[in-house]
Short mmCIF file of C-alpha atoms and ligand atoms in Angstrom, two decimals:
data_model
loop_
_atom_site.label_atom_id
_atom_site.label_comp_id
_atom_site.label_asym_id
_atom_site.label_seq_id
_atom_site.Cartn_x
_atom_site.Cartn_y
_atom_site.Cartn_z
CA MET A 1 113.97 84.16 77.76
CA ILE A 2 112.98 80.22 78.26
CA PRO A 3 110.76 79.54 81.21
CA ARG A 4 111.69 77.62 84.16
CA ALA A 5 111.18 73.59 83.44
CA GLY A 6 108.53 72.59 86.25
CA TRP A 7 106.19 76.14 85.62
CA PRO A 8 102.54 75.11 85.96
CA ALA A 9 100.55 74.71 82.86
CA GLY A 10 98.23 77.49 82.09
CA SER A 11 100.25 79.93 84.68
CA ARG A 12 100.42 83.27 84.84
CA GLY A 13 103.26 83.31 84.94
CA ARG A 14 105.43 85.91 82.97
CA VAL A 15 109.28 86.02 81.24
CA ILE A 16 110.29 88.77 80.76
CA ALA A 17 113.91 90.95 79.16
CA ALA A 18 115.09 94.25 80.36
CA PRO A 19 117.02 95.58 77.61
CA ALA A 20 119.96 98.47 78.96
CA LYS A 21 120.09 101.69 77.00
CA VAL A 22 123.21 103.82 75.53
CA ASN A 23 121.82 107.63 76.05
CA LEU A 24 123.12 108.74 72.36
CA PHE A 25 122.67 112.07 72.94
CA LEU A 26 121.91 114.10 76.76
CA GLU A 27 122.21 118.13 77.42
CA LEU A 28 120.97 120.01 80.80
CA LEU A 29 118.87 122.67 80.05
CA ALA A 30 118.26 124.15 84.04
CA LYS A 31 118.32 123.17 86.98
CA ARG A 32 115.39 122.34 89.16
CA PRO A 33 114.31 124.10 92.45
CA ASP A 34 113.71 120.17 93.27
CA GLY A 35 117.58 119.58 92.69
CA TYR A 36 117.46 117.59 89.36
CA HIS A 37 117.68 118.81 85.71
CA GLU A 38 115.49 120.34 82.70
CA LEU A 39 117.44 117.88 80.30
CA GLN A 40 116.52 116.52 76.77
CA THR A 41 118.12 113.21 76.20
CA LEU A 42 118.02 110.27 73.52
CA LEU A 43 117.98 106.05 74.56
CA ALA A 44 118.51 103.64 72.13
CA PRO A 45 118.03 100.37 74.28
CA ILE A 46 119.52 97.76 73.09
CA ASP A 47 120.54 93.94 73.25
CA LEU A 48 122.18 93.31 76.52
CA TYR A 49 119.58 91.91 78.62
CA ASP A 50 118.54 91.16 82.04
CA THR A 51 115.93 88.33 82.74
CA LEU A 52 113.02 88.75 84.39
CA GLU A 53 110.41 84.91 86.11
CA ILE A 54 107.33 86.00 87.90
CA GLN A 55 104.66 84.53 89.34
CA PRO A 56 101.34 85.47 90.46
CA ARG A 57 101.23 84.49 94.79
CA ASP A 58 98.29 84.17 96.55
CA ASP A 59 99.34 85.24 99.92
CA GLY A 60 99.96 88.93 98.71
CA GLU A 61 103.69 88.31 99.55
CA LEU A 62 106.47 89.55 97.35
CA ALA A 63 109.81 87.84 96.87
CA LEU A 64 112.75 88.87 95.43
CA ILE A 65 115.70 86.39 94.68
CA CYS A 66 119.25 87.40 92.63
CA GLU A 67 121.91 85.02 92.32
CA ALA A 68 123.72 88.34 91.83
CA PRO A 69 126.42 90.30 94.58
CA GLY A 70 125.52 92.92 95.68
CA ILE A 71 121.96 93.28 94.37
CA PRO A 72 119.95 94.30 97.60
CA THR A 73 116.63 92.12 97.13
CA GLY A 74 114.29 93.59 99.02
CA PRO A 75 112.49 96.97 99.05
CA GLU A 76 115.95 99.17 97.52
CA ASN A 77 115.94 97.38 94.97
CA LEU A 78 114.53 99.36 91.95
CA VAL A 79 111.98 95.65 91.20
CA TRP A 80 110.62 95.68 94.03
CA LYS A 81 109.58 99.91 94.16
CA ALA A 82 108.05 99.08 91.28
CA ALA A 83 106.01 96.15 92.42
CA GLU A 84 105.29 97.94 95.52
CA ALA A 85 104.31 101.19 93.31
CA LEU A 86 101.84 98.55 90.80
CA ARG A 87 99.84 97.73 93.58
CA ALA A 88 98.85 101.04 95.07
CA ALA A 89 98.25 102.65 92.08
CA PHE A 90 95.14 99.95 91.10
CA GLY A 91 94.11 98.09 94.55
CA VAL A 92 95.85 94.91 94.17
CA THR A 93 96.12 92.33 96.85
CA GLU A 94 98.20 90.05 95.05
CA GLY A 95 101.34 89.32 95.84
CA ALA A 96 104.06 88.13 93.00
CA SER A 97 107.80 85.84 93.51
CA ILE A 98 109.89 87.21 91.14
CA HIS A 99 113.59 85.86 90.20
CA LEU A 100 115.73 88.35 88.25
CA THR A 101 119.19 87.29 86.01
CA LYS A 102 121.45 90.70 86.16
CA ARG A 103 123.85 90.90 83.16
CA ILE A 104 123.58 94.29 82.71
CA PRO A 105 125.91 96.17 84.78
CA HIS A 106 125.80 98.92 87.56
CA ASP A 107 126.64 102.08 88.24
CA ALA A 108 127.17 101.42 84.54
CA GLY A 109 125.48 104.64 82.58
CA LEU A 110 123.34 101.29 80.98
CA GLY A 111 120.22 101.66 82.99
CA GLY A 112 119.77 98.60 84.91
CA GLY A 113 118.03 98.75 87.62
CA SER A 114 115.47 101.35 85.22
CA SER A 115 115.15 98.59 82.11
CA ASP A 116 113.75 95.94 85.23
CA ALA A 117 111.51 98.42 87.22
CA ALA A 118 110.28 100.11 83.87
CA SER A 119 109.92 94.84 82.74
CA THR A 120 108.36 94.01 86.52
CA LEU A 121 105.91 96.90 84.81
CA LEU A 122 105.28 95.57 82.41
CA ALA A 123 105.18 91.67 83.10
CA LEU A 124 103.01 92.24 86.88
CA ASN A 125 100.49 94.09 84.47
CA ALA A 126 99.01 91.14 82.58
CA VAL A 127 99.96 88.69 85.75
CA TRP A 128 97.44 90.22 87.85
CA ASN A 129 95.05 90.58 84.53
CA LEU A 130 95.33 94.42 85.53
CA ASN A 131 95.95 95.13 81.08
CA ARG A 132 96.49 98.66 81.39
CA PRO A 133 97.69 100.86 78.53
CA ILE A 134 101.89 102.28 79.18
CA GLU A 135 99.84 106.59 79.22
CA GLU A 136 98.24 104.44 82.69
CA LEU A 137 101.83 102.54 84.15
CA ALA A 138 104.18 105.77 82.67
CA PRO A 139 102.94 107.75 85.56
CA VAL A 140 103.70 105.07 87.99
CA ALA A 141 107.37 104.26 86.14
CA ALA A 142 108.26 108.12 86.79
CA LYS A 143 107.55 107.42 90.38
CA ILE A 144 110.26 105.31 90.32
CA GLY A 145 113.25 107.14 88.43
CA SER A 146 113.80 109.45 86.45
CA ASP A 147 113.97 107.48 82.67
CA VAL A 148 112.32 103.94 84.53
CA ALA A 149 108.77 105.30 82.00
CA ALA A 150 111.06 105.32 79.13
CA PHE A 151 112.05 101.89 78.72
CA LEU A 152 108.03 100.97 78.76
CA HIS A 153 108.46 101.59 75.27
CA ALA A 154 110.16 99.18 71.83
CA GLY A 155 112.39 101.11 70.38
CA PRO A 156 114.69 104.27 71.21
CA THR A 157 113.26 107.49 72.36
CA TRP A 158 112.80 111.61 73.14
CA CYS A 159 112.92 111.74 76.97
CA THR A 160 112.85 115.81 78.70
CA GLY A 161 111.14 117.08 81.80
CA ARG A 162 113.66 115.27 83.68
CA GLY A 163 113.92 112.39 81.55
CA GLU A 164 110.15 111.05 82.70
CA ILE A 165 108.61 112.46 79.58
CA VAL A 166 108.85 110.08 76.74
CA GLU A 167 108.18 110.18 73.35
CA SER A 168 109.23 106.52 70.94
CA ILE A 169 110.81 108.12 68.01
CA SER A 170 111.98 106.04 64.72
CA ALA A 171 115.75 103.98 63.74
CA ALA A 172 116.04 102.51 60.42
CA LYS A 173 118.54 100.12 60.82
CA PRO A 174 120.38 98.94 63.79
CA LEU A 175 123.64 101.29 65.20
CA ASP A 176 126.78 98.07 65.95
CA LEU A 177 127.96 99.13 69.71
CA VAL A 178 131.28 98.72 71.63
CA ILE A 179 130.45 99.23 75.13
CA VAL A 180 133.38 99.71 77.58
CA LYS A 181 132.61 99.29 81.22
CA PRO A 182 135.15 100.13 83.17
CA PRO A 183 136.20 98.29 86.32
CA PHE A 184 134.54 100.98 89.13
CA GLY A 185 130.80 103.14 88.30
CA LEU A 186 129.83 106.34 88.64
CA SER A 187 127.15 107.96 91.53
CA THR A 188 124.70 110.02 89.19
CA ALA A 189 123.71 112.05 91.65
CA GLU A 190 128.25 113.25 91.98
CA VAL A 191 128.19 113.21 88.23
CA TYR A 192 124.83 115.89 87.73
CA ARG A 193 126.19 117.39 91.39
CA ASN A 194 129.55 118.42 88.95
CA ALA A 195 127.62 118.86 85.97
CA ARG A 196 127.98 122.87 84.88
CA LEU A 197 125.06 124.12 82.48
CA PRO A 198 125.73 125.70 78.97
CA GLU A 199 125.20 129.14 77.94
CA THR A 200 123.40 127.86 74.37
CA PRO A 201 121.96 124.02 74.79
CA THR A 202 123.47 121.81 71.60
CA PRO A 203 120.64 120.78 69.56
CA GLY A 204 119.47 117.42 69.58
CA GLU A 205 117.28 117.21 66.65
CA ALA A 206 119.59 116.69 64.08
CA LEU A 207 120.39 113.79 65.81
CA ARG A 208 116.95 112.49 64.75
CA THR A 209 116.96 112.91 62.21
CA ALA A 210 119.76 111.13 61.42
CA LEU A 211 118.77 108.42 63.10
CA SER A 212 115.34 108.02 61.66
CA ALA A 213 117.02 108.35 58.64
CA GLY A 214 119.48 105.15 59.70
CA ASP A 215 122.47 107.60 59.12
CA ALA A 216 125.19 105.62 61.30
CA VAL A 217 127.77 108.30 59.82
CA ALA A 218 125.48 111.42 60.83
CA VAL A 219 124.40 110.06 64.17
CA GLY A 220 128.19 110.20 65.07
CA ARG A 221 128.71 113.37 64.22
CA LEU A 222 125.88 114.32 66.56
CA THR A 223 126.40 113.03 69.83
CA HIS A 224 126.80 114.50 73.05
CA ASN A 225 126.83 114.61 76.10
CA ARG A 226 126.65 116.93 78.79
CA LEU A 227 127.19 114.70 81.13
CA GLN A 228 130.79 113.37 80.09
CA PRO A 229 132.65 115.98 81.01
CA PRO A 230 131.90 116.22 84.67
CA ALA A 231 131.72 112.40 84.56
CA PHE A 232 136.18 112.47 83.33
CA ALA A 233 136.89 114.84 85.73
CA LEU A 234 135.34 112.66 88.52
CA GLN A 235 137.31 109.31 86.88
CA PRO A 236 140.01 110.35 84.58
CA LEU A 237 139.79 106.18 84.04
CA ALA A 238 136.60 106.60 82.39
CA ASN A 239 138.50 109.04 79.88
CA TRP A 240 140.80 106.83 79.02
CA VAL A 241 138.75 104.22 78.31
CA TYR A 242 137.39 106.83 76.11
CA ASP A 243 140.50 107.66 74.12
CA ALA A 244 141.64 104.21 73.90
CA LEU A 245 137.92 103.28 72.26
CA LEU A 246 138.21 106.98 70.10
CA ALA A 247 142.48 105.73 68.99
CA GLN A 248 140.56 103.16 66.78
CA SER A 249 138.62 105.40 64.34
CA PRO A 250 134.74 104.68 64.85
CA LEU A 251 131.82 107.18 64.33
CA SER A 252 132.15 107.95 67.95
CA ALA A 253 132.68 107.43 70.88
CA LEU A 254 130.55 108.66 74.28
CA LEU A 255 129.91 107.99 77.52
CA SER A 256 126.89 107.23 78.28
CA GLY A 257 123.75 108.63 80.46
CA SER A 258 126.21 109.49 83.53
CA GLY A 259 128.77 106.81 83.51
CA SER A 260 130.93 105.01 83.88
CA CYS A 261 130.61 103.13 80.42
CA VAL A 262 132.04 104.36 77.17
CA PHE A 263 130.88 103.48 73.97
CA ALA A 264 131.74 103.12 70.45
CA ILE A 265 129.52 104.41 67.36
CA ALA A 266 130.88 101.01 64.38
CA ARG A 267 130.04 100.87 61.07
CA ASP A 268 128.83 97.61 61.35
CA ARG A 269 129.61 94.25 63.55
CA PRO A 270 132.85 93.52 61.75
CA ASP A 271 133.84 96.99 62.53
CA ALA A 272 132.96 97.18 65.76
CA LEU A 273 134.68 93.36 66.79
CA ARG A 274 137.80 95.21 64.81
CA ILE A 275 137.46 98.06 67.48
CA ALA A 276 137.06 95.57 70.44
CA ARG A 277 140.57 93.64 69.52
CA LEU A 278 142.23 96.01 68.54
CA ALA A 279 141.41 98.32 71.88
CA GLU A 280 142.12 95.59 74.33
CA PRO A 281 145.34 95.35 74.35
CA MET A 282 145.24 99.01 75.26
CA LEU A 283 141.99 98.65 78.34
CA VAL A 284 144.87 95.48 79.43
CA ALA A 285 147.92 97.47 79.63
CA ARG A 286 146.44 100.72 81.22
CA VAL A 287 142.61 99.82 83.16
CA PRO A 288 142.46 96.11 83.59
CA HIS A 289 139.33 94.94 84.59
CA CYS A 290 136.72 96.07 82.15
CA ARG A 291 134.25 94.49 80.80
CA MET A 292 133.48 95.15 76.31
CA PHE A 293 130.44 93.66 75.00
CA VAL A 294 129.97 94.43 71.38
CA VAL A 295 126.14 95.26 71.13
CA ARG A 296 123.65 96.06 68.96
CA THR A 297 120.96 98.72 69.23
CA LEU A 298 117.10 97.78 68.74
CA VAL A 299 114.37 99.00 66.62
CA PRO A 300 110.99 99.04 67.67
CA ASN A 301 110.09 95.91 65.63
CA THR A 302 111.99 93.28 66.98
CA ASP A 303 111.54 94.04 70.82
CA SER A 304 107.94 92.10 70.04
CA LEU A 305 109.93 88.86 71.79
CA ARG A 306 110.37 91.15 75.19
CA MET A 307 107.52 88.63 77.22
CA SER A 308 106.87 85.41 77.23
CA ALA A 309 104.06 83.64 78.77
CA GLY A 310 104.67 81.04 81.35
CA LEU A 311 104.80 77.36 79.98
O1 C5P B 1 115.98 109.70 89.06
P1 C5P B 1 116.80 109.32 89.39
O2 C5P B 1 117.19 108.57 90.30
O3 C5P B 1 117.06 108.49 88.53
O4 C5P B 1 118.15 110.17 90.23
C1 C5P B 1 119.79 109.98 90.31
C2 C5P B 1 119.34 111.18 90.63
O5 C5P B 1 120.42 112.46 88.97
C3 C5P B 1 118.38 111.35 91.00
O6 C5P B 1 118.68 111.80 93.14
C4 C5P B 1 119.66 113.89 91.15
O7 C5P B 1 120.58 113.41 91.66
C5 C5P B 1 120.00 113.44 90.03
N1 C5P B 1 119.55 113.74 88.62
C6 C5P B 1 119.40 114.92 87.75
N2 C5P B 1 118.80 115.25 86.82
C7 C5P B 1 117.40 114.72 86.56
C8 C5P B 1 117.76 113.13 86.65
C9 C5P B 1 118.85 113.24 88.10
O8 C5P B 1 119.60 115.97 88.08
N3 C5P B 1 117.13 115.50 85.80
#
């Protein structure tokens, strides 16, 4: 969040933090003619962030720099797509230089690319002096990816449609989580292709209520992810990671989104550290090269520091 040294005084540049998410609930309702699934999902942002530093350019060019290996820096990056989509939507002729620092693993079910795209929209909305409300940015976000619009909001969201219809929901307290990223990713499209629609969808209202009330025990009892069985069938080692977390008696363990990350809900931060410590030797023995993150979910009022002006 600290701007790089050397930015000119009075710069319109912005530094923005792009949080990762976990899905506490994901249910499929129907397969649509366009190939997407109609769903209900509860997204909870967490305190694991990518960072974007964005400066306007008068020459109309876009430039994206990212030092992380394997991350494209051209038009296939969702950050680039977001900048182009915003320019097209509002007739912008200015360009931008964007520096992306990646910390969120990709193909992980943590929404890193989608969050980067949403943060790009929020920051460029200020950098290009557009000052549009979120309702006008949301349709632009939805064209970039199904869960991009959710990341325009602070705090947890309840998402329907193919994920792009977003409602902010309340959370009384943050949840302490342990996230394990196995040394492989999962393709979202492939996991959805292997998913089966339920005869009777699991309702998510009770989970929403539990989250609003800050009842972590009830949240743990009510978590659900319809994509977990197909993801575990495609990558049995993800199932093993799940078993290693569940063996530590957390409140709950669950695949996030379409994976490959699996997370445990802990009772508090010391419990999260306990779960991580006890699961680690099991993981090292059976699924080496996993990464572990001890994190907390964000509640709306913690988000006020997400964007800062360039100094
Ligand atoms: O929208 P996004 O690009 O994130 O989706 C990636 C893929 O995940 C889609 O191409 C589709 O195969 C699958 N998907 C789906 N139903 C959704 C969201 C995504 O089938 N609601």
